[in-house]
Amino acid sequence: MEWEAVIGLEIHAQLATKSKIFSGASTAFGAEPNTQACAVDLALPGTLPVFNAEALRMATMFGLAIDAEIGRTSVFDRKNYFYPDLPKGYQTSQLFHPIVGIGHVDIEMEDGSIKRVGVTRAHLEEDAGKSLHEEFPNMTGIDLNRAGTPLLEIVSEPDMRSAAEAVAYVRKIHAIVTNLGICDGNMAEGSFRCDCNVSVRLKGEEEYGNRTETKNINSFRFIEKAILGEIERQIDIIEDGGRITQETRLYDANKDETRSMRSKEEANDYRYFPCPDLLPIVIDDEYIEQLRASLPELPDARRERFVSEYKLSDYDAMVLSADRKLSEYFETSATAAKDAKLTANWVMGEVSKHLNQTDTAITNAPVTAEMLGGLLLRISDNTISGKIAKQVFEAMWAGEGDADQVIEAKGLKQVTDTGAIESMVADVIAANQTQVDQYVNAEPEKRGKMIGFFMGKVMQASQGKANPGQVQGLLKQKLDELV
C-alpha cells in the first residue's frame, strides 16, 4: 500500500511590539518571573483590556505580504478553557472574523520547482502564561510574564504532503515575518513556534484521515523529525489494524518521538463568543494602502534581485535573501569587496559556520560586513591566499583587528616573488624523485591530478604564503620539462 501524508501547520509568531496586546506591560524576554504582568494580565476584577494598535499594523502588513484578504472588520472572541497559566479562564482570540483571511505563499522544492501553499487565515490573539516544573519538585509554578503577549496565529491549508514541504513552508513564513520586522523569529525563545497537524491516507483517496496535532515545536529540524515520526507511527497503527485517535501530542526531542498529551478539542468545545470588552476593529482602504506602500522588499523579490543584480545562483540567492539582516550583511560586504560571488561563498561558509558554532546573531558578529569586505579585497588583490584568509578571519573573529592589521601583525602577506617561488619549486622537485618519476611516466591526462602532491609540498614550505596560481604554473612548467 502506498500512503500519503496530509499536513497543515499552525504557526505562532510573537509580534515584536514593546507592550502586550491588551495592556501596557513589557514584552521583553528574560525578566524575572511575574515581574512583567500587570493587573490586566493577571485578570484582576474590574480591569479592562485596551487594544494595542501596533499589533494591528503588524498583522495587516503580514496579510499584505502574502497577498491575503484583509478583514475590514475583525472581531475578538473569547476562547473558553481552563489552564493554570490562563488566569482569565479564556483566551482573547479571533475565530469568526480574523484580521487576515485567505492568502498564499510559494515554497521552493528541492528539485527547483515551486509549490503554492494556501494560508487559511491569520488571527490575532494573546499568549498564555507559562507553567514552571523543573524549579518546583512535585509542584508547578506559574510565570505570567508571557500572558498577554501578542501572537499572530497563521493557519495553513492542509496542502503539504511531506516533512520537507512543511519545513520549506515554515522557513518561508519565518523569512516573511522577520523581513517585515514584525517578529524576531527567535525559535529558541519561543517567539516563533509551530503546531503540526498530520494525518495519512492511501494515495489517491480524497477523504482525510484522523489527524493529530503536535504542539509547540520550536526548531526547523524538530519539525521535520516530529512529522516524519508521526507519519511512520500512524501508518504502523493503521497497517496493524488500529485506528488513529484524534488528539494533541507533544514532541520529545530527546527520544525523537511524539507522545499523547490530551484528546483534541473541537471549536465548539471552547464555547467561542464575541468578547464584550473589546469593540470590533474597523479599518479602511486608506489605512491598508498606507501600509502596502510601506512594505519592505520581501524575500522572493530580493531573491530575484540577487540573481539579476549580483548574478548569484538560485540557491545562493535563496539562502541569502531568507533573512533580512543576513542579506543586508551580504550586500554591504559585497559592495566593499567588489566581488558578489566571493562574498556569497564567505557569508554562507565561514561567517555562517562561526555564527552557528557560537550561537551568535548576524547583527552581533564580531566581524562586521565592512571588515569582511576588507578581507575579501585582500584576496582579490593577491595580498593573501584564500587559505591564509581563513586564518585572518579567525583572528578577526577573536577581536585582533581588521584584515590589514592582522596580516601585518602576523606577517601573512602572500609570496609573489617569482624567484622565491622558483627556488621552492626546485627544492621540492629535487626532494621527491620517486613522485617525479611517476609524473614523467604517467599518461598525459593523469598528470594534472599528480601536480597536487607537489603543490602541497610547496605550499607547506612557504607556510601557505606562496601564490597558488604562480606555484601551479611553475610546477607544471618545470615538471613538463622533465618529460
Short mmCIF file of C-alpha atoms in Angstrom, two decimals:
data_model
loop_
_atom_site.label_atom_id
_atom_site.label_comp_id
_atom_site.label_asym_id
_atom_site.label_seq_id
_atom_site.Cartn_x
_atom_site.Cartn_y
_atom_site.Cartn_z
CA MET A 1 0.00 0.00 0.00
CA GLU A 2 1.21 3.47 -0.84
CA TRP A 3 0.43 6.07 1.79
CA GLU A 4 0.23 9.82 1.52
CA ALA A 5 0.68 12.35 4.32
CA VAL A 6 -1.64 15.33 4.69
CA ILE A 7 -0.03 18.16 6.66
CA GLY A 8 -1.35 21.51 7.80
CA LEU A 9 0.52 23.87 10.12
CA GLU A 10 -0.40 26.48 12.69
CA ILE A 11 2.45 28.90 13.28
CA HIS A 12 2.50 31.21 16.27
CA ALA A 13 4.55 34.32 15.52
CA GLN A 14 5.08 36.60 18.50
CA LEU A 15 4.65 40.16 17.30
CA ALA A 16 7.53 42.49 18.06
CA THR A 17 5.51 45.08 19.97
CA LYS A 18 7.08 46.65 23.03
CA SER A 19 3.95 46.17 25.12
CA LYS A 20 1.30 43.47 25.31
CA ILE A 21 -1.73 43.24 23.12
CA PHE A 22 -4.23 44.43 25.74
CA SER A 23 -2.07 46.10 28.39
CA GLY A 24 0.97 48.32 28.76
CA ALA A 25 3.16 45.64 30.35
CA SER A 26 6.52 44.97 28.71
CA THR A 27 7.04 42.03 26.33
CA ALA A 28 10.83 41.89 26.86
CA PHE A 29 12.17 38.36 27.13
CA GLY A 30 14.10 37.03 30.10
CA ALA A 31 12.76 39.04 33.04
CA GLU A 32 12.30 37.51 36.49
CA PRO A 33 9.02 35.56 36.71
CA ASN A 34 5.87 37.64 37.25
CA THR A 35 7.67 40.99 37.03
CA GLN A 36 6.07 41.93 33.69
CA ALA A 37 2.43 41.12 34.35
CA CYS A 38 0.10 43.98 35.20
CA ALA A 39 -3.44 43.90 36.63
CA VAL A 40 -4.96 43.27 33.18
CA ASP A 41 -2.64 40.32 32.53
CA LEU A 42 -3.47 38.91 35.96
CA ALA A 43 -7.21 39.25 35.19
CA LEU A 44 -7.91 41.18 38.35
CA PRO A 45 -11.59 42.14 38.77
CA GLY A 46 -12.56 45.49 37.29
CA THR A 47 -9.73 45.69 34.76
CA LEU A 48 -10.46 46.12 31.06
CA PRO A 49 -8.29 45.48 28.00
CA VAL A 50 -7.08 48.24 25.68
CA PHE A 51 -6.10 47.02 22.22
CA ASN A 52 -2.53 47.70 21.05
CA ALA A 53 -2.79 49.31 17.60
CA GLU A 54 0.78 48.29 16.77
CA ALA A 55 -0.31 44.65 16.75
CA LEU A 56 -2.97 45.53 14.18
CA ARG A 57 -0.40 47.27 11.98
CA MET A 58 1.93 44.26 12.08
CA ALA A 59 -0.81 41.73 11.38
CA THR A 60 -2.08 43.77 8.44
CA MET A 61 1.42 44.00 6.97
CA PHE A 62 1.70 40.24 7.11
CA GLY A 63 -1.62 39.86 5.33
CA LEU A 64 -0.49 42.20 2.56
CA ALA A 65 2.82 40.34 2.23
CA ILE A 66 1.05 37.05 1.48
CA ASP A 67 -1.50 38.67 -0.84
CA ALA A 68 -4.31 37.85 1.58
CA GLU A 69 -7.74 39.26 2.13
CA ILE A 70 -7.64 41.88 4.90
CA GLY A 71 -10.63 41.91 7.23
CA ARG A 72 -12.11 45.42 7.11
CA THR A 73 -13.94 44.48 10.31
CA SER A 74 -12.31 41.98 12.65
CA VAL A 75 -13.69 40.86 15.98
CA PHE A 76 -12.10 39.44 19.11
CA ASP A 77 -13.70 36.36 20.64
CA ARG A 78 -13.35 34.60 23.94
CA LYS A 79 -11.98 31.06 23.66
CA ASN A 80 -13.03 29.44 26.92
CA TYR A 81 -10.88 26.81 28.60
CA PHE A 82 -9.15 26.35 31.91
CA TYR A 83 -5.40 26.10 32.31
CA PRO A 84 -3.48 27.18 35.40
CA ASP A 85 -1.44 29.63 33.29
CA LEU A 86 -4.56 31.30 31.87
CA PRO A 87 -5.89 33.37 34.80
CA LYS A 88 -8.96 34.72 32.98
CA GLY A 89 -10.24 31.24 32.15
CA TYR A 90 -10.44 32.26 28.49
CA GLN A 91 -8.06 33.39 25.78
CA THR A 92 -8.91 36.50 23.78
CA SER A 93 -8.55 35.41 20.18
CA GLN A 94 -10.27 35.69 16.80
CA LEU A 95 -12.31 32.95 15.16
CA PHE A 96 -15.19 34.16 13.02
CA HIS A 97 -13.76 37.48 11.76
CA PRO A 98 -9.93 37.35 11.70
CA ILE A 99 -7.79 40.26 10.63
CA VAL A 100 -6.16 38.22 7.81
CA GLY A 101 -8.18 35.95 5.52
CA ILE A 102 -7.24 33.66 2.64
CA GLY A 103 -3.74 34.14 1.23
CA HIS A 104 -0.84 32.06 -0.01
CA VAL A 105 2.93 31.60 -0.08
CA ASP A 106 5.12 29.91 -2.68
CA ILE A 107 7.76 27.47 -1.47
CA GLU A 108 10.81 26.23 -3.34
CA MET A 109 11.18 22.46 -3.58
CA GLU A 110 14.46 20.54 -3.67
CA ASP A 111 14.09 19.91 -7.41
CA GLY A 112 13.77 23.64 -8.03
CA SER A 113 10.02 23.59 -8.65
CA ILE A 114 7.62 25.98 -6.92
CA LYS A 115 4.61 24.86 -4.90
CA ARG A 116 1.84 27.17 -3.70
CA VAL A 117 0.57 26.59 -0.14
CA GLY A 118 -2.69 28.19 0.90
CA VAL A 119 -2.97 30.23 4.09
CA THR A 120 -6.46 29.84 5.51
CA ARG A 121 -6.27 32.73 7.95
CA ALA A 122 -4.04 34.60 10.36
CA HIS A 123 -5.62 35.92 13.50
CA LEU A 124 -4.55 37.99 16.47
CA GLU A 125 -4.62 36.56 19.95
CA GLU A 126 -2.94 36.80 23.33
CA ASP A 127 -0.43 34.27 24.59
CA ALA A 128 -0.99 32.40 27.86
CA GLY A 129 1.44 32.32 30.77
CA LYS A 130 3.96 29.58 31.37
CA SER A 131 3.95 26.65 33.79
CA LEU A 132 7.25 26.00 35.56
CA HIS A 133 8.01 22.42 36.59
CA GLU A 134 11.76 22.00 36.96
CA GLU A 135 12.18 24.66 39.64
CA PHE A 136 9.49 23.20 41.91
CA PRO A 137 9.77 19.45 42.64
CA ASN A 138 6.30 17.84 42.88
CA MET A 139 4.69 21.23 42.32
CA THR A 140 4.07 23.62 39.44
CA GLY A 141 4.94 27.30 39.41
CA ILE A 142 3.23 29.88 37.21
CA ASP A 143 5.00 32.71 35.39
CA LEU A 144 2.59 35.21 33.84
CA ASN A 145 5.21 37.39 32.15
CA ARG A 146 4.18 35.87 28.80
CA ALA A 147 0.45 36.28 29.44
CA GLY A 148 -0.98 38.82 27.02
CA THR A 149 1.98 38.80 24.63
CA PRO A 150 0.60 39.44 21.12
CA LEU A 151 0.58 36.47 18.77
CA LEU A 152 -0.29 36.12 15.12
CA GLU A 153 -1.51 32.57 14.57
CA ILE A 154 -1.00 31.67 10.92
CA VAL A 155 -3.10 28.69 9.82
CA SER A 156 -2.26 26.90 6.58
CA GLU A 157 -4.42 24.78 4.34
CA PRO A 158 -3.59 21.02 4.54
CA ASP A 159 -1.62 21.39 1.30
CA MET A 160 1.69 19.81 2.30
CA ARG A 161 2.47 16.18 1.56
CA SER A 162 5.88 15.68 3.16
CA ALA A 163 8.01 16.86 6.07
CA ALA A 164 10.32 18.60 3.59
CA GLU A 165 7.42 20.64 2.20
CA ALA A 166 6.32 21.53 5.72
CA VAL A 167 9.80 22.76 6.67
CA ALA A 168 10.06 24.77 3.44
CA TYR A 169 6.72 26.41 4.28
CA VAL A 170 7.79 27.23 7.86
CA ARG A 171 11.07 28.67 6.60
CA LYS A 172 9.20 30.86 4.12
CA ILE A 173 6.82 32.21 6.78
CA HIS A 174 9.83 32.78 9.06
CA ALA A 175 11.57 34.71 6.28
CA ILE A 176 8.49 36.86 5.66
CA VAL A 177 7.82 37.85 9.29
CA THR A 178 11.48 38.58 10.01
CA ASN A 179 11.87 40.59 6.80
CA LEU A 180 8.79 42.59 7.72
CA GLY A 181 10.31 43.18 11.16
CA ILE A 182 7.08 42.10 12.87
CA CYS A 183 8.65 39.10 14.67
CA ASP A 184 12.22 38.45 15.77
CA GLY A 185 11.87 34.82 14.67
CA ASN A 186 13.78 33.56 17.70
CA MET A 187 12.68 29.94 17.89
CA ALA A 188 14.81 29.10 20.92
CA GLU A 189 12.97 31.74 22.96
CA GLY A 190 9.58 30.63 21.59
CA SER A 191 8.94 33.75 19.54
CA PHE A 192 8.23 31.56 16.53
CA ARG A 193 6.80 28.09 17.08
CA CYS A 194 4.68 25.62 15.20
CA ASP A 195 1.85 23.12 15.73
CA CYS A 196 1.89 20.29 13.19
CA ASN A 197 -1.40 18.69 12.10
CA VAL A 198 -0.66 15.36 10.46
CA SER A 199 -2.81 12.58 9.02
CA VAL A 200 -2.24 9.84 6.46
CA ARG A 201 -4.42 8.30 3.77
CA LEU A 202 -3.99 5.87 0.92
CA LYS A 203 -2.64 7.63 -2.11
CA GLY A 204 -5.49 8.57 -4.42
CA GLU A 205 -8.10 8.87 -1.68
CA GLU A 206 -9.77 12.25 -1.18
CA GLU A 207 -11.11 11.82 2.34
CA TYR A 208 -8.82 12.92 5.14
CA GLY A 209 -7.80 10.53 7.88
CA ASN A 210 -7.99 11.33 11.58
CA ARG A 211 -5.28 13.87 12.39
CA THR A 212 -3.08 14.53 15.35
CA GLU A 213 -1.72 17.90 16.39
CA THR A 214 1.83 18.02 17.74
CA LYS A 215 2.21 21.23 19.74
CA ASN A 216 4.78 23.97 20.14
CA ILE A 217 7.78 22.78 18.14
CA ASN A 218 10.47 25.46 18.05
CA SER A 219 13.11 24.17 15.64
CA PHE A 220 13.10 23.54 11.90
CA ARG A 221 14.91 20.24 12.47
CA PHE A 222 12.48 19.11 15.16
CA ILE A 223 9.50 19.99 12.95
CA GLU A 224 10.88 17.68 10.26
CA LYS A 225 11.68 14.89 12.72
CA ALA A 226 8.32 15.15 14.51
CA ILE A 227 6.37 14.97 11.26
CA LEU A 228 8.43 12.06 9.90
CA GLY A 229 7.95 10.16 13.17
CA GLU A 230 4.22 10.88 13.30
CA ILE A 231 3.69 9.73 9.69
CA GLU A 232 5.52 6.47 10.42
CA ARG A 233 3.61 5.95 13.69
CA GLN A 234 0.22 6.46 12.07
CA ILE A 235 0.97 4.15 9.14
CA ASP A 236 2.15 1.41 11.53
CA ILE A 237 -1.06 1.66 13.58
CA ILE A 238 -3.35 1.51 10.56
CA GLU A 239 -1.47 -1.36 8.91
CA ASP A 240 -1.70 -3.29 12.21
CA GLY A 241 -5.47 -2.89 12.10
CA GLY A 242 -5.70 0.02 14.53
CA ARG A 243 -7.32 3.43 14.28
CA ILE A 244 -5.79 6.87 14.70
CA THR A 245 -7.09 8.77 17.71
CA GLN A 246 -7.64 12.46 17.09
CA GLU A 247 -5.54 14.01 19.81
CA THR A 248 -2.96 16.58 20.81
CA ARG A 249 0.60 15.29 21.13
CA LEU A 250 3.98 16.53 22.32
CA TYR A 251 7.33 16.01 20.61
CA ASP A 252 10.12 14.65 22.83
CA ALA A 253 13.36 15.72 21.14
CA ASN A 254 15.49 13.56 23.46
CA LYS A 255 13.64 10.38 22.47
CA ASP A 256 12.78 11.65 18.97
CA GLU A 257 9.14 10.63 19.33
CA THR A 258 5.71 12.13 19.85
CA ARG A 259 3.54 11.13 22.78
CA SER A 260 -0.09 11.67 23.67
CA MET A 261 -0.94 14.83 25.62
CA ARG A 262 -4.74 15.08 25.57
CA SER A 263 -7.73 14.47 23.32
CA LYS A 264 -8.11 17.01 20.55
CA GLU A 265 -10.72 19.66 21.21
CA GLU A 266 -13.10 20.94 18.54
CA ALA A 267 -14.06 24.62 18.16
CA ASN A 268 -17.42 24.08 19.88
CA ASP A 269 -15.60 22.70 22.95
CA TYR A 270 -14.22 26.19 23.52
CA ARG A 271 -17.65 27.88 23.50
CA TYR A 272 -16.43 30.85 21.47
CA PHE A 273 -18.38 34.10 21.71
CA PRO A 274 -17.51 37.73 20.88
CA CYS A 275 -15.56 39.46 23.63
CA PRO A 276 -17.89 42.06 25.19
CA ASP A 277 -14.95 44.13 26.45
CA LEU A 278 -13.50 44.90 23.00
CA LEU A 279 -15.14 46.75 20.14
CA PRO A 280 -14.81 45.39 16.59
CA ILE A 281 -11.73 46.70 14.77
CA VAL A 282 -12.70 48.62 11.65
CA ILE A 283 -10.08 49.71 9.12
CA ASP A 284 -10.48 51.45 5.77
CA ASP A 285 -8.77 51.37 2.38
CA GLU A 286 -6.57 54.37 3.19
CA TYR A 287 -5.08 52.56 6.20
CA ILE A 288 -4.40 49.46 4.13
CA GLU A 289 -2.86 51.36 1.23
CA GLN A 290 -0.57 53.30 3.57
CA LEU A 291 0.75 50.02 4.94
CA ARG A 292 1.04 48.49 1.48
CA ALA A 293 3.22 51.42 0.43
CA SER A 294 5.47 50.90 3.46
CA LEU A 295 6.15 47.20 2.86
CA PRO A 296 9.89 46.45 2.67
CA GLU A 297 11.41 44.29 -0.04
CA LEU A 298 10.20 40.75 0.59
CA PRO A 299 12.28 37.55 0.32
CA ASP A 300 11.00 36.48 -3.12
CA ALA A 301 11.64 39.89 -4.65
CA ARG A 302 15.06 40.09 -3.00
CA ARG A 303 16.00 36.64 -4.26
CA GLU A 304 15.14 37.63 -7.82
CA ARG A 305 17.15 40.84 -7.47
CA PHE A 306 20.18 38.96 -6.14
CA VAL A 307 20.09 36.71 -9.20
CA SER A 308 19.74 39.58 -11.67
CA GLU A 309 21.92 42.19 -9.92
CA TYR A 310 24.68 40.06 -8.43
CA LYS A 311 24.47 37.09 -10.85
CA LEU A 312 24.16 34.64 -7.96
CA SER A 313 22.82 31.13 -8.42
CA ASP A 314 19.19 30.49 -7.44
CA TYR A 315 20.37 28.54 -4.39
CA ASP A 316 22.79 31.23 -3.17
CA ALA A 317 20.17 33.92 -3.71
CA MET A 318 17.54 31.91 -1.84
CA VAL A 319 19.79 31.35 1.20
CA LEU A 320 20.99 34.96 1.37
CA SER A 321 17.55 36.51 0.88
CA ALA A 322 15.75 34.44 3.52
CA ASP A 323 16.89 36.63 6.41
CA ARG A 324 16.85 40.42 6.08
CA LYS A 325 19.78 41.01 8.42
CA LEU A 326 21.87 38.37 6.66
CA SER A 327 21.01 39.84 3.26
CA GLU A 328 21.96 43.32 4.45
CA TYR A 329 25.25 41.94 5.75
CA PHE A 330 25.89 40.28 2.38
CA GLU A 331 25.12 43.40 0.36
CA THR A 332 27.33 45.63 2.49
CA SER A 333 30.21 43.13 2.30
CA ALA A 334 29.78 42.61 -1.45
CA THR A 335 29.90 46.36 -2.06
CA ALA A 336 33.15 46.65 -0.09
CA ALA A 337 34.69 43.52 -1.62
CA LYS A 338 33.54 44.32 -5.18
CA ASP A 339 33.00 40.60 -5.75
CA ALA A 340 29.49 39.30 -5.06
CA LYS A 341 30.16 35.60 -5.70
CA LEU A 342 33.24 35.53 -3.45
CA THR A 343 31.25 37.36 -0.76
CA ALA A 344 28.32 34.96 -1.05
CA ASN A 345 30.67 32.00 -0.60
CA TRP A 346 32.18 33.52 2.54
CA VAL A 347 28.89 34.59 4.10
CA MET A 348 27.38 31.13 3.57
CA GLY A 349 30.67 29.47 4.53
CA GLU A 350 32.96 30.87 7.21
CA VAL A 351 30.58 33.52 8.51
CA SER A 352 27.59 31.16 8.88
CA LYS A 353 29.80 28.46 10.36
CA HIS A 354 31.08 30.77 13.08
CA LEU A 355 27.59 32.14 13.78
CA ASN A 356 26.25 28.62 14.26
CA GLN A 357 29.19 27.42 16.35
CA THR A 358 28.97 30.38 18.70
CA ASP A 359 25.15 30.78 18.58
CA THR A 360 25.62 34.40 17.55
CA ALA A 361 23.16 36.58 15.64
CA ILE A 362 24.50 38.16 12.46
CA THR A 363 23.91 41.59 13.99
CA ASN A 364 26.33 40.71 16.81
CA ALA A 365 29.03 39.13 14.65
CA PRO A 366 32.47 40.40 15.72
CA VAL A 367 33.47 40.50 12.06
CA THR A 368 31.30 43.27 10.62
CA ALA A 369 30.20 43.37 6.99
CA GLU A 370 32.74 46.11 6.29
CA MET A 371 35.53 44.04 7.89
CA LEU A 372 34.64 41.01 5.80
CA GLY A 373 34.64 43.15 2.66
CA GLY A 374 38.12 44.41 3.57
CA LEU A 375 39.37 40.84 4.00
CA LEU A 376 37.97 39.74 0.65
CA LEU A 377 39.66 42.69 -1.05
CA ARG A 378 42.99 41.31 0.15
CA ILE A 379 42.22 38.00 -1.56
CA SER A 380 41.27 39.77 -4.77
CA ASP A 381 44.44 41.86 -4.88
CA ASN A 382 46.62 38.81 -4.12
CA THR A 383 47.84 40.13 -0.78
CA ILE A 384 46.80 36.80 0.80
CA SER A 385 45.58 33.45 -0.46
CA GLY A 386 42.14 32.04 0.27
CA LYS A 387 43.68 29.60 2.76
CA ILE A 388 45.51 32.33 4.64
CA ALA A 389 42.31 34.40 4.56
CA LYS A 390 40.62 31.81 6.78
CA GLN A 391 43.44 32.24 9.30
CA VAL A 392 42.98 36.01 9.14
CA PHE A 393 39.22 35.62 9.59
CA GLU A 394 39.74 33.56 12.75
CA ALA A 395 41.90 36.33 14.18
CA MET A 396 39.35 38.97 13.22
CA TRP A 397 36.59 36.93 14.88
CA ALA A 398 38.75 36.76 18.01
CA GLY A 399 38.97 40.56 18.06
CA GLU A 400 42.55 41.01 16.84
CA GLY A 401 41.67 43.82 14.44
CA ASP A 402 40.73 44.24 10.80
CA ALA A 403 42.26 42.30 7.91
CA ASP A 404 45.17 44.67 7.24
CA GLN A 405 46.09 44.81 10.92
CA VAL A 406 46.08 41.01 11.25
CA ILE A 407 48.02 40.47 8.01
CA GLU A 408 50.68 42.96 9.08
CA ALA A 409 50.93 41.75 12.68
CA LYS A 410 51.26 38.08 11.70
CA GLY A 411 53.37 38.59 8.58
CA LEU A 412 50.88 36.82 6.34
CA LYS A 413 51.41 38.67 3.06
CA GLN A 414 51.41 36.33 0.11
CA VAL A 415 54.73 35.47 -1.53
CA THR A 416 54.51 36.55 -5.18
CA ASP A 417 58.20 36.90 -5.89
CA THR A 418 58.81 34.61 -8.88
CA GLY A 419 62.40 33.95 -7.94
CA ALA A 420 61.49 32.83 -4.42
CA ILE A 421 58.72 30.54 -5.70
CA GLU A 422 61.01 29.05 -8.38
CA SER A 423 63.51 28.21 -5.67
CA MET A 424 60.90 26.42 -3.57
CA VAL A 425 59.62 24.54 -6.63
CA ALA A 426 63.14 23.40 -7.48
CA ASP A 427 63.75 22.19 -3.93
CA VAL A 428 60.51 20.18 -3.85
CA ILE A 429 61.21 18.54 -7.21
CA ALA A 430 64.72 17.62 -6.12
CA ALA A 431 63.50 16.13 -2.82
CA ASN A 432 60.78 13.91 -4.30
CA GLN A 433 62.40 11.95 -7.14
CA THR A 434 60.02 8.97 -6.80
CA GLN A 435 56.94 11.15 -7.38
CA VAL A 436 58.77 12.96 -10.20
CA ASP A 437 59.41 9.64 -11.96
CA GLN A 438 55.74 8.68 -11.55
CA TYR A 439 54.74 12.01 -13.10
CA VAL A 440 57.12 11.57 -16.02
CA ASN A 441 55.93 8.02 -16.73
CA ALA A 442 52.19 8.77 -16.31
CA GLU A 443 49.70 9.19 -19.13
CA PRO A 444 49.43 12.92 -20.03
CA GLU A 445 45.78 13.13 -18.95
CA LYS A 446 46.67 11.87 -15.45
CA ARG A 447 49.49 14.32 -14.77
CA GLY A 448 47.16 17.19 -13.87
CA LYS A 449 45.95 15.49 -10.70
CA MET A 450 49.51 14.43 -9.79
CA ILE A 451 50.59 18.07 -9.51
CA GLY A 452 48.51 18.30 -6.34
CA PHE A 453 51.18 16.40 -4.40
CA PHE A 454 53.89 18.88 -5.37
CA MET A 455 51.52 21.84 -4.75
CA GLY A 456 51.03 20.66 -1.20
CA LYS A 457 54.77 20.40 -0.60
CA VAL A 458 55.50 23.89 -1.97
CA MET A 459 52.63 25.48 -0.02
CA GLN A 460 53.87 23.70 3.10
CA ALA A 461 57.38 25.00 2.52
CA SER A 462 56.01 28.55 2.13
CA GLN A 463 53.82 28.21 5.22
CA GLY A 464 50.82 28.75 2.97
CA LYS A 465 52.03 32.15 1.78
CA ALA A 466 53.04 31.32 -1.80
CA ASN A 467 50.67 32.45 -4.52
CA PRO A 468 48.87 29.22 -5.50
CA GLY A 469 48.38 30.25 -9.12
CA GLN A 470 52.05 31.03 -9.60
CA VAL A 471 53.09 27.81 -7.85
CA GLN A 472 50.87 25.66 -10.04
CA GLY A 473 52.07 27.34 -13.23
CA LEU A 474 55.75 26.96 -12.35
CA LEU A 475 55.33 23.36 -11.19
CA LYS A 476 53.67 22.34 -14.44
CA GLN A 477 56.35 24.11 -16.45
CA LYS A 478 59.26 22.54 -14.56
CA LEU A 479 57.79 19.03 -14.39
CA ASP A 480 56.81 19.03 -18.06
CA GLU A 481 60.37 19.99 -18.96
CA LEU A 482 61.43 16.62 -17.46
CA VAL A 483 59.06 14.54 -19.58
#
